[in-house]
XYZ file of N, CA, C and O in Angstrom:
648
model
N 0.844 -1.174 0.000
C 0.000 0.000 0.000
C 0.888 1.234 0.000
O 1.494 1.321 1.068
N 1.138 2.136 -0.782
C 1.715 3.525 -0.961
C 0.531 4.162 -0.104
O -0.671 3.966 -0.286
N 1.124 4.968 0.873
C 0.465 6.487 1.487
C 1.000 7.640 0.695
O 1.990 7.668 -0.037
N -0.060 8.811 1.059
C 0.333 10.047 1.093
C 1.052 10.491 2.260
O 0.789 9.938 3.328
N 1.794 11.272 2.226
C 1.837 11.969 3.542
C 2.338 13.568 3.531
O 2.875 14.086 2.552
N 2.190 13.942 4.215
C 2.706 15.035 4.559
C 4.355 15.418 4.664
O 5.252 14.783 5.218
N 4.401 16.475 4.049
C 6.202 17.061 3.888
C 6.784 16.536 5.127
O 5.869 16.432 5.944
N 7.976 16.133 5.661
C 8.644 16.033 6.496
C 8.960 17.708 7.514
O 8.856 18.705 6.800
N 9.225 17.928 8.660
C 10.086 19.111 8.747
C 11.129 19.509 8.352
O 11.802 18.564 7.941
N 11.556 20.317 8.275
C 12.949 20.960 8.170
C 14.087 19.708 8.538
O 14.705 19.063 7.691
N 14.171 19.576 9.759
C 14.632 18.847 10.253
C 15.864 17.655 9.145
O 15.486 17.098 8.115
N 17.097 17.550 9.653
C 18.322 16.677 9.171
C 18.729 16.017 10.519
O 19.300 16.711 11.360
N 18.454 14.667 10.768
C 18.899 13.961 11.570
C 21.013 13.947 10.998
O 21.319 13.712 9.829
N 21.969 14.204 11.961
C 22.988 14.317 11.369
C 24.198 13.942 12.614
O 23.954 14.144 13.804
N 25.070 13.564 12.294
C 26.237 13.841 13.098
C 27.138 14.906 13.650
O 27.719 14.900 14.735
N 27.156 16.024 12.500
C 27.505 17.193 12.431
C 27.767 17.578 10.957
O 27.277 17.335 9.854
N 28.893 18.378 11.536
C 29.449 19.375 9.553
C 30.468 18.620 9.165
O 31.257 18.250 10.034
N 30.678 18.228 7.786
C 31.296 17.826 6.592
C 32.991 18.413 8.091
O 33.096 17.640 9.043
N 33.558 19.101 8.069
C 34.492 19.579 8.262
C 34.970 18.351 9.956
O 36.105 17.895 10.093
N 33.892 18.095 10.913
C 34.373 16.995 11.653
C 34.083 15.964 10.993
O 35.176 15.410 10.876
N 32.982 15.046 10.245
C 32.700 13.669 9.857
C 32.851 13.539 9.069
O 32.347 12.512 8.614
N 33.647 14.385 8.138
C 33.719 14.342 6.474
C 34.551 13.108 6.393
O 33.990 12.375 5.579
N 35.591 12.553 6.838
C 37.105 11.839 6.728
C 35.858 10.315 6.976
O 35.607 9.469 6.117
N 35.568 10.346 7.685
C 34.062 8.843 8.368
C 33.179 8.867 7.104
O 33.170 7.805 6.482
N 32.592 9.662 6.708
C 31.305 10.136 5.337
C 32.689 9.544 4.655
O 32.674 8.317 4.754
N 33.518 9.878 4.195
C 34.284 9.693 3.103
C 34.579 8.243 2.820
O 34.209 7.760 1.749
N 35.329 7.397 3.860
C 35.738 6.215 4.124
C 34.490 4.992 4.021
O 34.679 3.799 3.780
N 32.986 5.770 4.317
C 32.089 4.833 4.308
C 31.874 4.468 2.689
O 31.137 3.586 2.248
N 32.418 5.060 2.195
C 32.183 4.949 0.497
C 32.887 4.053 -0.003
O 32.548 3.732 -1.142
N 33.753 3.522 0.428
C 34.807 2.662 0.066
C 34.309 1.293 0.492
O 34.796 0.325 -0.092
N 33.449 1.104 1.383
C 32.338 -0.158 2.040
C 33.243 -0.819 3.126
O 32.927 -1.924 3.567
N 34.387 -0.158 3.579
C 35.189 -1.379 4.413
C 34.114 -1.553 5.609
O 33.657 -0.567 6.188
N 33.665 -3.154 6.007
C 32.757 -3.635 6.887
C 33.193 -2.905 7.847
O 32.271 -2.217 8.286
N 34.594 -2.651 8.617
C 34.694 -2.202 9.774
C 34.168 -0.718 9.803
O 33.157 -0.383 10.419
N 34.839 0.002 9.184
C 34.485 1.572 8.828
C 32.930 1.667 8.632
O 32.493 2.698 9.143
N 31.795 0.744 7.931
C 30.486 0.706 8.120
C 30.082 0.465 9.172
O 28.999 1.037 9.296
N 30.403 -0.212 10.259
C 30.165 -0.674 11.803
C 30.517 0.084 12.639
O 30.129 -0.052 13.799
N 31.729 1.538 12.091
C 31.716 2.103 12.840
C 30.809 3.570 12.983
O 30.637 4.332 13.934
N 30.402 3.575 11.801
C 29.258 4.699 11.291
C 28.422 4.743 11.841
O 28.020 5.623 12.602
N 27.566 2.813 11.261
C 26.537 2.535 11.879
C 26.425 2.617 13.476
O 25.292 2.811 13.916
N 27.475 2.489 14.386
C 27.257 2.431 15.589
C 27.299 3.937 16.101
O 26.490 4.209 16.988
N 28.144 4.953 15.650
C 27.525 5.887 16.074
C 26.555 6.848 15.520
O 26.335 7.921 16.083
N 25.968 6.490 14.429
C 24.718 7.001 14.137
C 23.587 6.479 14.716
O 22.633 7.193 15.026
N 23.623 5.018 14.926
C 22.778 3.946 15.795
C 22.546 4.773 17.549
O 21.450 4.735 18.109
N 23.830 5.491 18.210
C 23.703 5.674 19.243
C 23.502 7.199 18.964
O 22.285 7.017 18.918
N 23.571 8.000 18.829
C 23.903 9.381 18.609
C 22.925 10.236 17.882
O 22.956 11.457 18.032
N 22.014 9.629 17.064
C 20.778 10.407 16.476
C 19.916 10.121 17.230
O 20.122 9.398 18.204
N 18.736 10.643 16.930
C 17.550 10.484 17.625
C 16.287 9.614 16.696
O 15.116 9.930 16.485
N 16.946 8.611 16.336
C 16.130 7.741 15.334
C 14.643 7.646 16.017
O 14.600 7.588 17.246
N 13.668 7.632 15.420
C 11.930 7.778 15.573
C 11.573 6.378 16.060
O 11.773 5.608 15.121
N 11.287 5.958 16.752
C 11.039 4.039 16.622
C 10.236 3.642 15.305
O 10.424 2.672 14.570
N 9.501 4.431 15.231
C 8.412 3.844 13.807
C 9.275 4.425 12.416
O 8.732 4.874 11.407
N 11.100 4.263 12.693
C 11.463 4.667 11.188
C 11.317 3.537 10.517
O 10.703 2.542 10.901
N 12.084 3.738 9.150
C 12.217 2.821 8.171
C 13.223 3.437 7.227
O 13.076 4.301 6.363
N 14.699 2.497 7.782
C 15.432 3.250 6.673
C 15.570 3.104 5.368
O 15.151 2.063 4.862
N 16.095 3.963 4.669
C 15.868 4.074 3.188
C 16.971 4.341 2.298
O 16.985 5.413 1.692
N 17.854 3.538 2.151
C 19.391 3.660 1.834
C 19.379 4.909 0.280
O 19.076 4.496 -0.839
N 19.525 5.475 0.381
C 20.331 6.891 -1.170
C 20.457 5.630 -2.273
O 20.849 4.513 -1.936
N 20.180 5.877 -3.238
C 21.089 5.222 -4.298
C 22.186 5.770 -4.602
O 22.185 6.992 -4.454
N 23.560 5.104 -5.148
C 24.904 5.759 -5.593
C 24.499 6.254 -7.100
O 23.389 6.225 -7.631
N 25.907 6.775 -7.687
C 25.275 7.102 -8.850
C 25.211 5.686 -9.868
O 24.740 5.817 -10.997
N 25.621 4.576 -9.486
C 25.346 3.404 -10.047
C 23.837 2.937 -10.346
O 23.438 2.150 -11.205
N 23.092 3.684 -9.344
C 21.496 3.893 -9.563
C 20.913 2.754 -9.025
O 19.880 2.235 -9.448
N 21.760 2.269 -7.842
C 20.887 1.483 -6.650
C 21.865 1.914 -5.572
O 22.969 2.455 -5.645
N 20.821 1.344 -4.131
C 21.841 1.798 -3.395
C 23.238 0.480 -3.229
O 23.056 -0.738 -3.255
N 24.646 1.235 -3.055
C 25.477 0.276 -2.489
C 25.730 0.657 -1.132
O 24.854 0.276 -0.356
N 26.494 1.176 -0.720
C 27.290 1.025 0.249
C 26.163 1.877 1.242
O 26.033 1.475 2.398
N 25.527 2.802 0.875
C 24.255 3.260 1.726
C 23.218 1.906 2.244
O 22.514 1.786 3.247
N 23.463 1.024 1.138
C 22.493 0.118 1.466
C 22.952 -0.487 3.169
O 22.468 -0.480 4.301
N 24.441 -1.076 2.319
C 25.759 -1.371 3.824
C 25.071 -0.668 5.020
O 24.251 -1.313 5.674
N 25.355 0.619 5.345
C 25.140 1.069 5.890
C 23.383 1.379 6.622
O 22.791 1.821 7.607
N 23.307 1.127 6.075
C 21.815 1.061 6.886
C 21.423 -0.683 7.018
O 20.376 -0.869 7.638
N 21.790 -1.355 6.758
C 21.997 -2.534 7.068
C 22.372 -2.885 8.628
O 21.803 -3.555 9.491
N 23.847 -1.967 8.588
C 24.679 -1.807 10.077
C 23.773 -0.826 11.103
O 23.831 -0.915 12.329
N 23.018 0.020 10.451
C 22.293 0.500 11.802
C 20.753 0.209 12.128
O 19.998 0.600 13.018
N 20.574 -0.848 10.768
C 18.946 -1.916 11.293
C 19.684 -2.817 12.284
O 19.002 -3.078 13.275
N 20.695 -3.264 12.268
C 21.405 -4.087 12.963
C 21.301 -3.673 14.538
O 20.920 -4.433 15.427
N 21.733 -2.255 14.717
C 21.456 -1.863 15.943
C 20.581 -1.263 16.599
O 20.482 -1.235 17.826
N 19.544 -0.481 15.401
C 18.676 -0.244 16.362
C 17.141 -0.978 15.787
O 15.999 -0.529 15.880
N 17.508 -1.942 15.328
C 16.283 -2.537 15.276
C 14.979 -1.876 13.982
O 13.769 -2.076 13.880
N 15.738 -1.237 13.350
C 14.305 -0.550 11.969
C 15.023 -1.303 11.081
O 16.163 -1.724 10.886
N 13.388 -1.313 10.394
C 13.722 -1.970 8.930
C 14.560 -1.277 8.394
O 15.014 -0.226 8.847
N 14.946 -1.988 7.015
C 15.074 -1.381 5.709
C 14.627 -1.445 4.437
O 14.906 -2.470 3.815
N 13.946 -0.528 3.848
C 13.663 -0.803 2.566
C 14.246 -0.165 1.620
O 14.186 1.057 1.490
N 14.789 -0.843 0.967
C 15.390 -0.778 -0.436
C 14.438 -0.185 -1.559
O 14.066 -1.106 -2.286
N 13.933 1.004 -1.935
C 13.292 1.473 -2.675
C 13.552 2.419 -3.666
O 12.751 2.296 -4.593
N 14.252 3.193 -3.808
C 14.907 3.996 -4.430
C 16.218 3.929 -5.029
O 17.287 3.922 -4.419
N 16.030 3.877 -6.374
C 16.676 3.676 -7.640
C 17.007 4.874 -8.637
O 16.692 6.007 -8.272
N 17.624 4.695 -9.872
C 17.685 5.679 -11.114
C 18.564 5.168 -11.926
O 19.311 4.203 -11.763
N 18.430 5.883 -12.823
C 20.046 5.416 -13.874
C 21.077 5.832 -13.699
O 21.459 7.001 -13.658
N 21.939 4.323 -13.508
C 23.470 5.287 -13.533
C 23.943 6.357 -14.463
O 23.687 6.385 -15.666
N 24.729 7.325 -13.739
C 25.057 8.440 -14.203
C 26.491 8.871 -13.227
O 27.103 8.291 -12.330
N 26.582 9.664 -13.646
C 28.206 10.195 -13.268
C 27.716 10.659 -12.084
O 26.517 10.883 -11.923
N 29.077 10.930 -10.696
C 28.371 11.079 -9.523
C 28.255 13.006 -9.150
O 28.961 13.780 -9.795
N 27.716 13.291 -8.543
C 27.473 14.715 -8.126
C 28.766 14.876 -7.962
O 29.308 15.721 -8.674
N 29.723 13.985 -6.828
C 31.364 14.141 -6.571
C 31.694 14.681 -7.721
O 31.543 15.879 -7.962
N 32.199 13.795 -8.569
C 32.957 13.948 -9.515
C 32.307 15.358 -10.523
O 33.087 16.303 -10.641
N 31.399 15.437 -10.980
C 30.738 17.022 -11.697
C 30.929 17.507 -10.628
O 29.757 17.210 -10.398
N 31.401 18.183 -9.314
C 32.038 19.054 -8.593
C 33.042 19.021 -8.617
O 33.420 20.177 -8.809
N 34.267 18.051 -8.501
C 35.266 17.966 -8.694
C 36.029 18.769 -10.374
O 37.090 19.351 -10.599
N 34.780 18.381 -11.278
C 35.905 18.738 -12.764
C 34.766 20.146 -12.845
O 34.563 20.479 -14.012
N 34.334 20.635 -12.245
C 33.908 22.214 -11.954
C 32.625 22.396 -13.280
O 32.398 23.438 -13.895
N 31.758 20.752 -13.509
C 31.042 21.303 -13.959
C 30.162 21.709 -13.496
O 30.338 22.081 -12.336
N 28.465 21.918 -14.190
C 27.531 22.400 -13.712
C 26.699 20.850 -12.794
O 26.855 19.640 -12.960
N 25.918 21.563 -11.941
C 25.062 20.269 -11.442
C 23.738 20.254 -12.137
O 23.184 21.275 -12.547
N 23.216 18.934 -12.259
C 21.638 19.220 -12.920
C 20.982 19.416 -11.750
O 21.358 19.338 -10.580
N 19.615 19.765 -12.408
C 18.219 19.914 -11.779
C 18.344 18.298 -10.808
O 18.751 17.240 -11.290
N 17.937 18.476 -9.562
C 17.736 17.297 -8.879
C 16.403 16.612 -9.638
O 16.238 15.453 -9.258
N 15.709 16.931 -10.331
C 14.763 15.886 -11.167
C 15.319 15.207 -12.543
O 14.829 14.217 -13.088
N 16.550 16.021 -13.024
C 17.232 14.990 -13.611
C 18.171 13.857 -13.405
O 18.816 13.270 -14.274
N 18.150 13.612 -11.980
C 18.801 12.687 -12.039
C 18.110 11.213 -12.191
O 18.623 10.096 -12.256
N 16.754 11.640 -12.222
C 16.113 10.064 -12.663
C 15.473 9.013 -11.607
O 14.855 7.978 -11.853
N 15.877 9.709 -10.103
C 15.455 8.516 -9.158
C 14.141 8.306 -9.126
O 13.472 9.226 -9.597
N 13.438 7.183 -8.630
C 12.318 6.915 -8.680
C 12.094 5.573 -7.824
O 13.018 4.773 -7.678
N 10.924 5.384 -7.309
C 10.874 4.518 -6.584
C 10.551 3.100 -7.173
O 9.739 3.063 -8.097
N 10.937 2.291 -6.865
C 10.683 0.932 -7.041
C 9.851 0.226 -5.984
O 10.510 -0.813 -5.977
N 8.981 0.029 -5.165
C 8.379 -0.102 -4.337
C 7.196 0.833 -3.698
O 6.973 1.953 -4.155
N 6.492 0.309 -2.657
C 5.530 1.466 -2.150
C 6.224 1.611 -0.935
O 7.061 0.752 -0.657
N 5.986 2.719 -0.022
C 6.329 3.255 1.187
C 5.334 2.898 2.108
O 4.302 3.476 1.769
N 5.143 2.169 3.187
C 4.215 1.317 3.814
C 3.302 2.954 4.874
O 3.878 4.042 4.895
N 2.390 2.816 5.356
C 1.784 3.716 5.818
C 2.166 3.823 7.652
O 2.618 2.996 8.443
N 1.885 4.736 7.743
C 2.520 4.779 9.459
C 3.678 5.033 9.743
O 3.751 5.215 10.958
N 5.101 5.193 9.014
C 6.766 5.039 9.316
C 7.199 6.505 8.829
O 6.696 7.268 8.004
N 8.053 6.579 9.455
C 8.970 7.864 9.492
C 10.131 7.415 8.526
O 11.066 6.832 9.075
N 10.206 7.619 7.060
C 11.223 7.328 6.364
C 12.291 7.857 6.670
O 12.175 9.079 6.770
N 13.575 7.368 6.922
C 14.896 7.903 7.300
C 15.570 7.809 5.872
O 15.218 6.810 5.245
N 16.409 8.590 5.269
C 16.959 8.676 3.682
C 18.207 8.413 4.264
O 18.477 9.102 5.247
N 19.015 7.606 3.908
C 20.352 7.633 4.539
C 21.432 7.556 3.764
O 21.577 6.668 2.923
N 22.250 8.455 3.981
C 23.134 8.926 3.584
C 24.254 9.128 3.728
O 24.274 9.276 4.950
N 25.562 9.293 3.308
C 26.814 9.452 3.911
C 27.109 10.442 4.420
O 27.630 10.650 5.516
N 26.636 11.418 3.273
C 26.884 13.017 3.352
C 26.040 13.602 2.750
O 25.625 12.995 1.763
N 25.448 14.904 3.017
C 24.326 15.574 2.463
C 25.541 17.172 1.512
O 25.388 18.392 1.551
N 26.107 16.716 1.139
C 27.050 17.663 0.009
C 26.487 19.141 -0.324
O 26.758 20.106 0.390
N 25.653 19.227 -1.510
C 25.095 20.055 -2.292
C 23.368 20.079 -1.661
O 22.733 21.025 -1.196
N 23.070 19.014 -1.817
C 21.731 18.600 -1.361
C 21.279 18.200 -2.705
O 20.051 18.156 -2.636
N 21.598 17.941 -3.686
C 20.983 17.871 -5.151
C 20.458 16.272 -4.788
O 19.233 16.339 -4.893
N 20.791 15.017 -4.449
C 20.659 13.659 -4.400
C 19.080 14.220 -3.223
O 17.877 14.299 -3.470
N 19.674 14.422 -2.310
C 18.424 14.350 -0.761
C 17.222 15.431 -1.728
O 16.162 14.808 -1.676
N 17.059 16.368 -2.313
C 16.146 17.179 -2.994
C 15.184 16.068 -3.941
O 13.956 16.011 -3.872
N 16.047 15.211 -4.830
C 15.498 14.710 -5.523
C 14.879 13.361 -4.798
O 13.779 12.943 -5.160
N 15.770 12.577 -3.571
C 14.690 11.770 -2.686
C 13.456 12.536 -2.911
O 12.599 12.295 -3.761
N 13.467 13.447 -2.086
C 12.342 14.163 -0.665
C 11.566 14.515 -1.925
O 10.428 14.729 -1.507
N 11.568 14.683 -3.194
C 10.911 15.474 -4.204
C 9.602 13.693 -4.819
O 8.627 13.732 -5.569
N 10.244 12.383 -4.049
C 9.549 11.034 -3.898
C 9.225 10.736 -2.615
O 8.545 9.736 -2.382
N 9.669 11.565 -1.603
C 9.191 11.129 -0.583
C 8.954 11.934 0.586
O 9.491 11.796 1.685
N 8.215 12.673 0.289
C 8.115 14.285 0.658
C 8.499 13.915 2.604
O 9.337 14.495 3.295
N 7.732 13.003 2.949
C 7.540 12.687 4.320
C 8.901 12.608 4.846
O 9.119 12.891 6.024
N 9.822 12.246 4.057
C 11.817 11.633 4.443
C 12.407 12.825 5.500
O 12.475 14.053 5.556
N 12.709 11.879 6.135
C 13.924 12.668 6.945
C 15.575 12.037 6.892
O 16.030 10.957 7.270
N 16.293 13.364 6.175
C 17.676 12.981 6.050
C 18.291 12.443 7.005
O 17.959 12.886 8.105
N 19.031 11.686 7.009
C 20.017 10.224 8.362
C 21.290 10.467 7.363
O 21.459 10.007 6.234
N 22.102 11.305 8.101
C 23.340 11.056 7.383
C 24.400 11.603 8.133
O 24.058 12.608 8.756
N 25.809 11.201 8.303
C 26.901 11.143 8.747
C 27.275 12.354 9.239
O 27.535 12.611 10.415
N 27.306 13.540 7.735
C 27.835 14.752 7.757
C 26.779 15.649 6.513
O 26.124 15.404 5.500
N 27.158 16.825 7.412
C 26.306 17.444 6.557
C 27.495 18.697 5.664
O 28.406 18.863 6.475
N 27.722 19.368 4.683
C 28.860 20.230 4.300
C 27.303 21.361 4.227
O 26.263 21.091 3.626
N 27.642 22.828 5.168
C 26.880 23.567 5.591
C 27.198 24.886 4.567
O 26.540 25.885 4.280
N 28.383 24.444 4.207
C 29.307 25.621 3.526
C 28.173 25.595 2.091
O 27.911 26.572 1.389
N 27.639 24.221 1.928
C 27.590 24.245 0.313
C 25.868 24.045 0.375
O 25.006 24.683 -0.229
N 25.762 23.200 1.095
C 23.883 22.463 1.090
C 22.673 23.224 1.568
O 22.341 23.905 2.538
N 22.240 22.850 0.587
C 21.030 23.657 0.367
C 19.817 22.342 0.283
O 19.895 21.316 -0.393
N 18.776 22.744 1.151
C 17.583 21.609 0.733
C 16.162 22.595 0.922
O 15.048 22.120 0.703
């Protein structure tokens, strides 16, 4: 059963700024199990996860989730919420890298994500993430799942916009 729901708040469940968790956000990309266990455990202890969440791993730009998946794997592990795997797109080159070679970013509706599944009724979707960068990836979630609340490592404050 897909619900409607209502926009999420403002609100970024987070660890802090890109500038302390960036080096942790960074390393989780690489999938080493330990470095995911250690994410997961202090995001597991350290946010204020909803009991009725349901996390919701980012897709990479491979256009499923990987290592987000990892990672929310490691913190259903600890605190006990599902996960659903719902959100997809076509691979495409990553936001990183078009920042890195100084091009332009697209419209967060071009990047194509879309859901593959329904969102069950009653749950506080958690979007989880490594890092909330630009905000272009979390815009184009929340633009499928209006209700989402960002779960992610680090946030870069200098640059993100949602």
């Amino acid at each position: 059963m897909n619900c409607t729901s209502s926009p999420a708040s403002s609100r970024i469940l987070t660890l802090g700024d890109w500038s302390l968790h960036g080096d942790l956000a960074r390393r989780v990309k690489g999938g080493d199990p330990s470095v995911i266990r250690e994410a997961a455990g202090m995001m597991a202890s350290a946010l204020a996860l909803p009991p009725d969440g349901v996390l919701i791993p980012m897709p990479s730009h491979l256009g499923r989730a990987t290592d987000m998946l990892l990672l929310s794997q490691a913190i259903s592990a600890l605190s006990g919420l599902p996960v659903l795997d719902i959100l997809c797109g076509p691979e495409r080159t990553s936001v990183h890298l078009l920042k890195k070679a100084g091009m332009p970013l697209p419209d967060p509706s071009a990047l194509g994500l879309r859901l593959h599944g329904d969102l069950p009724c009653g749950v506080t979707p958690l979007l989880v993430d490594n890092v909330i960068g630009t905000g272009l990836t979390m815009k184009a979630a929340l633009a499928l799942v209006p209700s989402g609340v960002p779960c992610t490592l680090a946030v870069d404050t200098r640059r993100m916009s949602l």
